[in-house]
Structures are given as C-alpha cells and as structure tokens.
Amino acid sequence: AQSVTQLDSQVPVFEEAPVELRCNYSSSVSVYLFWYVQYPNQGLQLLLKYLSGSTLVKGINGFEAEFNKSQTSFHLRKPSVHISDTAEYFCAVIPGNNNDMRFGAGTRLTVKP
Amino acid sequence: GAGVSQTPSNKVTEKGKYVELRCDPISGHTALYWYRQSLGQGPEFLIYFQGTGAADDSGLPNDRFFAVRPEGSVSTLKIQRTERGDSAVYLCASSLQAAETQYFGPGTRLLVL
C-alpha cells in the first residue's frame, strides 16, 4: 500500500519570502506524483505533476517541485510568494500499478503582508 | 470548455435518509473518480470508473455506498441510510484516460443531521 505524508499542516510566511512545502510518500512500485491547490471555497486545481523524465518539474504560478527517488520526496517550492498564494496544498500519488490517487492531509499556506 | 460539474452543490438530509449525488465529467473523459473530503483532511478515494464499469471500488466504506455510470458519462453516487459520519464534501474528478491528470469538480457538501 502507498501513503502520502505532508509534514507540515500549516506554513505561515511573509509575502515575497521563499517557501517549501514538504511531501514524502511510501510505495513499493514506481509512482506518479502531483501537487494540487485548493483556494478558499474553490475546487482542487492541478499545480504540477511528475510522470517521468526530468526530476525538476515546473508548474503554474511560479511553483516547482523536485522528485527525489532515494528520499521518496516530492517537495513543492516557490522562490517568492504572494498574498494570493494563500490556500491549501495537497500532495498526491498514483502508484504505477493501479489508478487510485492517494492524497496527503494537506498543508495550509498562509501568506502574510 | 466546460469542466467537471457536480449537483447539488449543497445537500442537507436527515439521518437514515437516502441521497444521490451527481457528477458530469468533462466530455470525452473515459475515467471518472469519486472522493470524500472530511474537514481538515485530504480527499479520500472512494471509487473509480473506466467507461461504464467500476474498475476499483475498494475505497467505498461499506455497502451503504454505491455508484453507477450507466452510459459511461454521468455518474451518480448513492448513499443509503445516511449517518452523521457521512457528512463531508464529495468530490468527483475525471481524466481522459486512467492514470492521467484528474480534473476536479467543485464538490457536493453533504450534511447529515
């Protein structure tokens, strides 16, 4: 079975500061990895995904994530955050041998002026 | 084009009642997924359809939950004898093919009194 751990439930940062949201997964097979964002009162929106190839993945709104197979991590980063980045961020995994997407519990990013 | 739509957006019911939640996927998407998101948690996988058939229903919590997709497009999630613990946001997602990017609807917020 696979699981997803988001190590921080809440991350408060000041505007224009860098941020890293951590995600670790456990799986006995190869995986596809995703980050979704959920703005207040809105549905889940895909930020970026890793399927194969380059381990550094760039997504929308200036976010990027790096797949590290040896550390089974897929941390999300942004060099300079904006107030509008305030949202809930979810890391998700699809194992290569089935189609179930498993989500982490989420990290609430709060950007303060 | 139109995204995934879900109706109703909110549903309030009494304990013991039957409810149906509807999902309209993106046109042409063969895969459809249902998730349940409780407060403060990430989405929890319930069931996945490939075409008309349920390819994986391992996430359904018990036999009170059932879902159909008779024509390979619209899907209905059915909950019998609702319990207060069923209160959550029920999310639907669709993808062009299995294991590809899932696009989420806005969800149906179910409250069981």
PDB file of C-alpha atoms in Angstrom:
ATOM      1  CA  ALA A   1       0.000   0.000   0.000  1.00  0.00           C
ATOM      2  CA  GLN A   2       1.128   3.526  -0.583  1.00  0.00           C
ATOM      3  CA  SER A   3       0.756   6.544   1.637  1.00  0.00           C
ATOM      4  CA  VAL A   4       1.474  10.237   1.425  1.00  0.00           C
ATOM      5  CA  THR A   5       2.770  12.342   4.298  1.00  0.00           C
ATOM      6  CA  GLN A   6       2.728  16.093   4.289  1.00  0.00           C
ATOM      7  CA  LEU A   7       5.000  17.005   7.121  1.00  0.00           C
ATOM      8  CA  ASP A   8       3.586  20.443   7.888  1.00  0.00           C
ATOM      9  CA  SER A   9      -0.109  21.031   8.472  1.00  0.00           C
ATOM     10  CA  GLN A  10       0.333  24.817   8.458  1.00  0.00           C
ATOM     11  CA  VAL A  11       3.019  27.061   6.986  1.00  0.00           C
ATOM     12  CA  PRO A  12       2.849  30.790   7.668  1.00  0.00           C
ATOM     13  CA  VAL A  13       5.203  33.002   5.650  1.00  0.00           C
ATOM     14  CA  PHE A  14       5.597  36.653   4.815  1.00  0.00           C
ATOM     15  CA  GLU A  15       4.961  37.981   1.335  1.00  0.00           C
ATOM     16  CA  GLU A  16       7.945  37.713  -1.051  1.00  0.00           C
ATOM     17  CA  ALA A  17       9.638  35.093   1.148  1.00  0.00           C
ATOM     18  CA  PRO A  18      10.550  31.669  -0.279  1.00  0.00           C
ATOM     19  CA  VAL A  19       8.525  28.649   0.752  1.00  0.00           C
ATOM     20  CA  GLU A  20       8.906  24.876   0.682  1.00  0.00           C
ATOM     21  CA  LEU A  21       6.005  22.511   1.358  1.00  0.00           C
ATOM     22  CA  ARG A  22       7.203  19.019   2.131  1.00  0.00           C
ATOM     23  CA  CYS A  23       5.778  15.751   0.849  1.00  0.00           C
ATOM     24  CA  ASN A  24       7.030  12.221   1.367  1.00  0.00           C
ATOM     25  CA  TYR A  25       5.480   9.072   0.034  1.00  0.00           C
ATOM     26  CA  SER A  26       5.835   5.370   0.551  1.00  0.00           C
ATOM     27  CA  SER A  27       5.337   2.922  -2.268  1.00  0.00           C
ATOM     28  CA  SER A  28       6.823  -0.386  -3.339  1.00  0.00           C
ATOM     29  CA  VAL A  29       6.369   0.472  -7.016  1.00  0.00           C
ATOM     30  CA  SER A  30       7.083   3.432  -9.231  1.00  0.00           C
ATOM     31  CA  VAL A  31       4.710   6.348  -8.818  1.00  0.00           C
ATOM     32  CA  TYR A  32       3.246   9.369 -10.491  1.00  0.00           C
ATOM     33  CA  LEU A  33       3.271  12.455  -8.280  1.00  0.00           C
ATOM     34  CA  PHE A  34       1.041  15.514  -8.180  1.00  0.00           C
ATOM     35  CA  TRP A  35       0.514  18.744  -6.312  1.00  0.00           C
ATOM     36  CA  TYR A  36      -2.970  20.247  -6.190  1.00  0.00           C
ATOM     37  CA  VAL A  37      -4.033  23.609  -4.751  1.00  0.00           C
ATOM     38  CA  GLN A  38      -7.403  24.413  -3.216  1.00  0.00           C
ATOM     39  CA  TYR A  39      -8.197  28.096  -2.860  1.00  0.00           C
ATOM     40  CA  PRO A  40     -10.869  29.085  -0.339  1.00  0.00           C
ATOM     41  CA  ASN A  41     -14.312  27.956  -1.481  1.00  0.00           C
ATOM     42  CA  GLN A  42     -12.955  26.551  -4.745  1.00  0.00           C
ATOM     43  CA  GLY A  43     -12.271  23.111  -6.177  1.00  0.00           C
ATOM     44  CA  LEU A  44      -8.922  21.367  -6.465  1.00  0.00           C
ATOM     45  CA  GLN A  45      -6.659  22.678  -9.224  1.00  0.00           C
ATOM     46  CA  LEU A  46      -3.578  20.921 -10.567  1.00  0.00           C
ATOM     47  CA  LEU A  47      -0.346  22.807  -9.880  1.00  0.00           C
ATOM     48  CA  LEU A  48       2.133  20.372 -11.394  1.00  0.00           C
ATOM     49  CA  LYS A  49       2.840  16.704 -11.925  1.00  0.00           C
ATOM     50  CA  TYR A  50       5.714  14.264 -12.309  1.00  0.00           C
ATOM     51  CA  LEU A  51       5.169  11.274 -14.583  1.00  0.00           C
ATOM     52  CA  SER A  52       8.698  10.573 -15.850  1.00  0.00           C
ATOM     53  CA  GLY A  53      11.783  12.310 -17.206  1.00  0.00           C
ATOM     54  CA  SER A  54      13.338  15.352 -15.586  1.00  0.00           C
ATOM     55  CA  THR A  55      13.025  15.252 -11.820  1.00  0.00           C
ATOM     56  CA  LEU A  56      12.538  19.029 -11.602  1.00  0.00           C
ATOM     57  CA  VAL A  57       9.004  19.897 -12.588  1.00  0.00           C
ATOM     58  CA  LYS A  58       7.712  23.408 -13.153  1.00  0.00           C
ATOM     59  CA  GLY A  59       4.062  24.239 -12.665  1.00  0.00           C
ATOM     60  CA  ILE A  60       1.689  27.156 -12.729  1.00  0.00           C
ATOM     61  CA  ASN A  61       2.003  30.345 -10.682  1.00  0.00           C
ATOM     62  CA  GLY A  62       5.776  30.027 -10.341  1.00  0.00           C
ATOM     63  CA  PHE A  63       5.738  26.787  -8.337  1.00  0.00           C
ATOM     64  CA  GLU A  64       8.152  23.921  -8.914  1.00  0.00           C
ATOM     65  CA  ALA A  65       8.783  20.551  -7.326  1.00  0.00           C
ATOM     66  CA  GLU A  66      11.624  18.062  -7.343  1.00  0.00           C
ATOM     67  CA  PHE A  67      11.193  14.317  -7.355  1.00  0.00           C
ATOM     68  CA  ASN A  68      13.816  12.605  -5.217  1.00  0.00           C
ATOM     69  CA  LYS A  69      13.518   8.853  -5.570  1.00  0.00           C
ATOM     70  CA  SER A  70      16.136   7.964  -2.959  1.00  0.00           C
ATOM     71  CA  GLN A  71      14.409  10.098  -0.338  1.00  0.00           C
ATOM     72  CA  THR A  72      10.900   9.317  -1.663  1.00  0.00           C
ATOM     73  CA  SER A  73      10.091  13.010  -1.593  1.00  0.00           C
ATOM     74  CA  PHE A  74       8.337  15.498  -3.842  1.00  0.00           C
ATOM     75  CA  HIS A  75       8.702  18.858  -2.114  1.00  0.00           C
ATOM     76  CA  LEU A  76       6.978  21.927  -3.547  1.00  0.00           C
ATOM     77  CA  ARG A  77       8.835  25.238  -3.710  1.00  0.00           C
ATOM     78  CA  LYS A  78       8.329  28.830  -4.727  1.00  0.00           C
ATOM     79  CA  PRO A  79      11.098  31.443  -4.501  1.00  0.00           C
ATOM     80  CA  SER A  80       8.806  34.379  -3.688  1.00  0.00           C
ATOM     81  CA  VAL A  81       5.210  34.011  -2.533  1.00  0.00           C
ATOM     82  CA  HIS A  82       2.292  36.393  -2.938  1.00  0.00           C
ATOM     83  CA  ILE A  83      -0.744  37.009  -0.780  1.00  0.00           C
ATOM     84  CA  SER A  84      -2.795  35.265  -3.472  1.00  0.00           C
ATOM     85  CA  ASP A  85      -0.894  32.012  -2.851  1.00  0.00           C
ATOM     86  CA  THR A  86      -2.765  31.593   0.430  1.00  0.00           C
ATOM     87  CA  ALA A  87      -4.518  28.239   0.022  1.00  0.00           C
ATOM     88  CA  GLU A  88      -4.486  24.561   0.963  1.00  0.00           C
ATOM     89  CA  TYR A  89      -1.933  22.470  -0.905  1.00  0.00           C
ATOM     90  CA  PHE A  90      -2.262  18.714  -1.400  1.00  0.00           C
ATOM     91  CA  CYS A  91       0.373  16.244  -2.495  1.00  0.00           C
ATOM     92  CA  ALA A  92      -0.957  13.138  -4.241  1.00  0.00           C
ATOM     93  CA  VAL A  93       0.391   9.852  -5.559  1.00  0.00           C
ATOM     94  CA  ILE A  94      -0.773   7.364  -8.161  1.00  0.00           C
ATOM     95  CA  PRO A  95       1.168   4.092  -7.974  1.00  0.00           C
ATOM     96  CA  GLY A  96       2.266   2.740 -11.312  1.00  0.00           C
ATOM     97  CA  ASN A  97       0.317  -0.488 -10.903  1.00  0.00           C
ATOM     98  CA  ASN A  98      -3.165   0.943 -10.396  1.00  0.00           C
ATOM     99  CA  ASN A  99      -5.207   4.094 -10.747  1.00  0.00           C
ATOM    100  CA  ASP A 100      -6.017   5.059  -7.167  1.00  0.00           C
ATOM    101  CA  MET A 101      -4.869   8.567  -6.333  1.00  0.00           C
ATOM    102  CA  ARG A 102      -3.929   8.903  -2.673  1.00  0.00           C
ATOM    103  CA  PHE A 103      -3.742  12.346  -1.106  1.00  0.00           C
ATOM    104  CA  GLY A 104      -1.836  13.737   1.812  1.00  0.00           C
ATOM    105  CA  ALA A 105      -3.683  15.550   4.579  1.00  0.00           C
ATOM    106  CA  GLY A 106      -2.807  18.937   3.125  1.00  0.00           C
ATOM    107  CA  THR A 107      -0.687  21.929   4.097  1.00  0.00           C
ATOM    108  CA  ARG A 108      -2.333  25.271   4.713  1.00  0.00           C
ATOM    109  CA  LEU A 109      -0.089  28.029   3.358  1.00  0.00           C
ATOM    110  CA  THR A 110      -0.846  31.457   4.775  1.00  0.00           C
ATOM    111  CA  VAL A 111       0.982  34.401   3.242  1.00  0.00           C
ATOM    112  CA  LYS A 112       1.061  37.492   5.430  1.00  0.00           C
ATOM    113  CA  PRO A 113       1.790  41.055   4.296  1.00  0.00           C
TER     114      PRO A 113
ATOM    115  CA  GLY B   1     -14.670  24.004 -22.477  1.00  0.00           C
ATOM    116  CA  ALA B   2     -16.868  23.062 -19.565  1.00  0.00           C
ATOM    117  CA  GLY B   3     -15.212  21.485 -16.568  1.00  0.00           C
ATOM    118  CA  VAL B   4     -16.496  18.821 -14.219  1.00  0.00           C
ATOM    119  CA  SER B   5     -19.810  19.782 -12.692  1.00  0.00           C
ATOM    120  CA  GLN B   6     -21.500  18.379  -9.602  1.00  0.00           C
ATOM    121  CA  THR B   7     -25.032  18.737  -8.343  1.00  0.00           C
ATOM    122  CA  PRO B   8     -26.312  19.679  -5.906  1.00  0.00           C
ATOM    123  CA  SER B   9     -23.644  21.977  -4.502  1.00  0.00           C
ATOM    124  CA  ASN B  10     -25.074  21.509  -1.020  1.00  0.00           C
ATOM    125  CA  LYS B  11     -27.310  18.812   0.413  1.00  0.00           C
ATOM    126  CA  VAL B  12     -28.801  18.686   3.883  1.00  0.00           C
ATOM    127  CA  THR B  13     -30.556  15.497   4.902  1.00  0.00           C
ATOM    128  CA  GLU B  14     -31.670  13.664   7.988  1.00  0.00           C
ATOM    129  CA  LYS B  15     -30.074  10.588   9.438  1.00  0.00           C
ATOM    130  CA  GLY B  16     -31.451   7.467   7.800  1.00  0.00           C
ATOM    131  CA  LYS B  17     -32.423   9.110   4.518  1.00  0.00           C
ATOM    132  CA  TYR B  18     -31.235   8.204   1.017  1.00  0.00           C
ATOM    133  CA  VAL B  19     -29.238  10.681  -1.093  1.00  0.00           C
ATOM    134  CA  GLU B  20     -27.954  10.821  -4.646  1.00  0.00           C
ATOM    135  CA  LEU B  21     -25.059  12.980  -5.762  1.00  0.00           C
ATOM    136  CA  ARG B  22     -24.481  13.636  -9.452  1.00  0.00           C
ATOM    137  CA  CYS B  23     -21.295  14.185 -11.420  1.00  0.00           C
ATOM    138  CA  ASP B  24     -20.977  15.376 -15.027  1.00  0.00           C
ATOM    139  CA  PRO B  25     -17.417  14.751 -16.231  1.00  0.00           C
ATOM    140  CA  ILE B  26     -15.558  16.586 -18.935  1.00  0.00           C
ATOM    141  CA  SER B  27     -16.838  15.428 -22.318  1.00  0.00           C
ATOM    142  CA  GLY B  28     -14.728  12.615 -23.731  1.00  0.00           C
ATOM    143  CA  HIS B  29     -13.108  11.662 -20.432  1.00  0.00           C
ATOM    144  CA  THR B  30     -13.282   7.905 -20.010  1.00  0.00           C
ATOM    145  CA  ALA B  31     -12.143   7.738 -16.393  1.00  0.00           C
ATOM    146  CA  LEU B  32     -14.236   9.080 -13.522  1.00  0.00           C
ATOM    147  CA  TYR B  33     -13.391   9.137  -9.814  1.00  0.00           C
ATOM    148  CA  TRP B  34     -15.263   9.829  -6.598  1.00  0.00           C
ATOM    149  CA  TYR B  35     -13.552  11.088  -3.449  1.00  0.00           C
ATOM    150  CA  ARG B  36     -14.713  12.135   0.001  1.00  0.00           C
ATOM    151  CA  GLN B  37     -13.074  15.018   1.828  1.00  0.00           C
ATOM    152  CA  SER B  38     -13.705  15.441   5.515  1.00  0.00           C
ATOM    153  CA  LEU B  39     -12.925  18.683   7.299  1.00  0.00           C
ATOM    154  CA  GLY B  40      -9.194  19.224   7.619  1.00  0.00           C
ATOM    155  CA  GLN B  41      -8.309  16.145   5.584  1.00  0.00           C
ATOM    156  CA  GLY B  42      -7.176  15.382   2.093  1.00  0.00           C
ATOM    157  CA  PRO B  43      -9.537  13.743  -0.390  1.00  0.00           C
ATOM    158  CA  GLU B  44     -10.087  10.037   0.239  1.00  0.00           C
ATOM    159  CA  PHE B  45     -10.528   7.751  -2.760  1.00  0.00           C
ATOM    160  CA  LEU B  46     -13.905   6.006  -2.998  1.00  0.00           C
ATOM    161  CA  ILE B  47     -14.376   4.510  -6.463  1.00  0.00           C
ATOM    162  CA  TYR B  48     -13.020   4.714  -9.992  1.00  0.00           C
ATOM    163  CA  PHE B  49     -14.857   4.050 -13.262  1.00  0.00           C
ATOM    164  CA  GLN B  50     -13.296   3.237 -16.598  1.00  0.00           C
ATOM    165  CA  GLY B  51     -16.145   3.666 -19.045  1.00  0.00           C
ATOM    166  CA  THR B  52     -19.314   2.171 -17.604  1.00  0.00           C
ATOM    167  CA  GLY B  53     -17.701  -0.283 -15.229  1.00  0.00           C
ATOM    168  CA  ALA B  54     -16.359   0.255 -11.744  1.00  0.00           C
ATOM    169  CA  ALA B  55     -12.706  -0.645 -12.168  1.00  0.00           C
ATOM    170  CA  ASP B  56     -11.907  -0.185  -8.490  1.00  0.00           C
ATOM    171  CA  ASP B  57     -14.420   0.282  -5.677  1.00  0.00           C
ATOM    172  CA  SER B  58     -12.045  -0.580  -2.862  1.00  0.00           C
ATOM    173  CA  GLY B  59     -12.483   2.834  -1.251  1.00  0.00           C
ATOM    174  CA  LEU B  60     -16.219   2.580  -0.630  1.00  0.00           C
ATOM    175  CA  PRO B  61     -16.521   2.478   3.164  1.00  0.00           C
ATOM    176  CA  ASN B  62     -19.420  -0.005   3.365  1.00  0.00           C
ATOM    177  CA  ASP B  63     -22.379  -1.367   1.443  1.00  0.00           C
ATOM    178  CA  ARG B  64     -24.477   1.735   2.075  1.00  0.00           C
ATOM    179  CA  PHE B  65     -22.413   3.433  -0.629  1.00  0.00           C
ATOM    180  CA  PHE B  66     -22.928   2.636  -4.295  1.00  0.00           C
ATOM    181  CA  ALA B  67     -22.116   4.399  -7.550  1.00  0.00           C
ATOM    182  CA  VAL B  68     -23.176   3.944 -11.150  1.00  0.00           C
ATOM    183  CA  ARG B  69     -22.166   5.268 -14.543  1.00  0.00           C
ATOM    184  CA  PRO B  70     -24.625   3.554 -16.884  1.00  0.00           C
ATOM    185  CA  GLU B  71     -23.705   5.278 -20.136  1.00  0.00           C
ATOM    186  CA  GLY B  72     -20.057   5.973 -19.468  1.00  0.00           C
ATOM    187  CA  SER B  73     -20.551   9.671 -18.866  1.00  0.00           C
ATOM    188  CA  VAL B  74     -22.638  10.984 -15.953  1.00  0.00           C
ATOM    189  CA  SER B  75     -22.167   9.207 -12.643  1.00  0.00           C
ATOM    190  CA  THR B  76     -24.330   9.067  -9.541  1.00  0.00           C
ATOM    191  CA  LEU B  77     -23.067   8.315  -6.052  1.00  0.00           C
ATOM    192  CA  LYS B  78     -25.813   6.834  -3.900  1.00  0.00           C
ATOM    193  CA  ILE B  79     -25.787   6.685  -0.128  1.00  0.00           C
ATOM    194  CA  GLN B  80     -28.429   4.674   1.727  1.00  0.00           C
ATOM    195  CA  ARG B  81     -29.436   5.074   5.372  1.00  0.00           C
ATOM    196  CA  THR B  82     -27.205   8.106   5.803  1.00  0.00           C
ATOM    197  CA  GLU B  83     -25.325   8.574   9.052  1.00  0.00           C
ATOM    198  CA  ARG B  84     -23.947  11.739  10.633  1.00  0.00           C
ATOM    199  CA  GLY B  85     -20.449  10.460   9.899  1.00  0.00           C
ATOM    200  CA  ASP B  86     -21.199  10.617   6.174  1.00  0.00           C
ATOM    201  CA  SER B  87     -21.126  14.428   6.380  1.00  0.00           C
ATOM    202  CA  ALA B  88     -18.306  15.610   4.111  1.00  0.00           C
ATOM    203  CA  VAL B  89     -17.573  17.164   0.754  1.00  0.00           C
ATOM    204  CA  TYR B  90     -17.926  14.596  -2.034  1.00  0.00           C
ATOM    205  CA  LEU B  91     -15.616  15.306  -4.938  1.00  0.00           C
ATOM    206  CA  CYS B  92     -15.780  13.998  -8.460  1.00  0.00           C
ATOM    207  CA  ALA B  93     -12.900  14.035 -10.931  1.00  0.00           C
ATOM    208  CA  SER B  94     -12.422  12.886 -14.497  1.00  0.00           C
ATOM    209  CA  SER B  95      -9.444  12.191 -16.718  1.00  0.00           C
ATOM    210  CA  LEU B  96      -9.002  11.480 -20.396  1.00  0.00           C
ATOM    211  CA  GLN B  97      -7.531   8.088 -19.628  1.00  0.00           C
ATOM    212  CA  ALA B  98      -6.697   6.274 -16.443  1.00  0.00           C
ATOM    213  CA  ALA B  99      -3.603   7.454 -14.560  1.00  0.00           C
ATOM    214  CA  GLU B 100      -3.624  10.808 -16.325  1.00  0.00           C
ATOM    215  CA  THR B 101      -4.265  14.228 -14.845  1.00  0.00           C
ATOM    216  CA  GLN B 102      -7.542  14.328 -12.940  1.00  0.00           C
ATOM    217  CA  TYR B 103      -9.742  17.405 -13.178  1.00  0.00           C
ATOM    218  CA  PHE B 104     -11.915  18.014 -10.158  1.00  0.00           C
ATOM    219  CA  GLY B 105     -15.410  19.355  -9.802  1.00  0.00           C
ATOM    220  CA  PRO B 106     -16.377  21.869  -7.094  1.00  0.00           C
ATOM    221  CA  GLY B 107     -17.826  19.156  -4.873  1.00  0.00           C
ATOM    222  CA  THR B 108     -21.116  18.491  -3.123  1.00  0.00           C
ATOM    223  CA  ARG B 109     -21.194  19.413   0.540  1.00  0.00           C
ATOM    224  CA  LEU B 110     -23.335  16.819   2.340  1.00  0.00           C
ATOM    225  CA  LEU B 111     -24.605  17.480   5.839  1.00  0.00           C
ATOM    226  CA  VAL B 112     -26.447  14.714   7.664  1.00  0.00           C
ATOM    227  CA  LEU B 113     -28.384  15.971  10.668  1.00  0.00           C
TER     228      LEU B 113
END
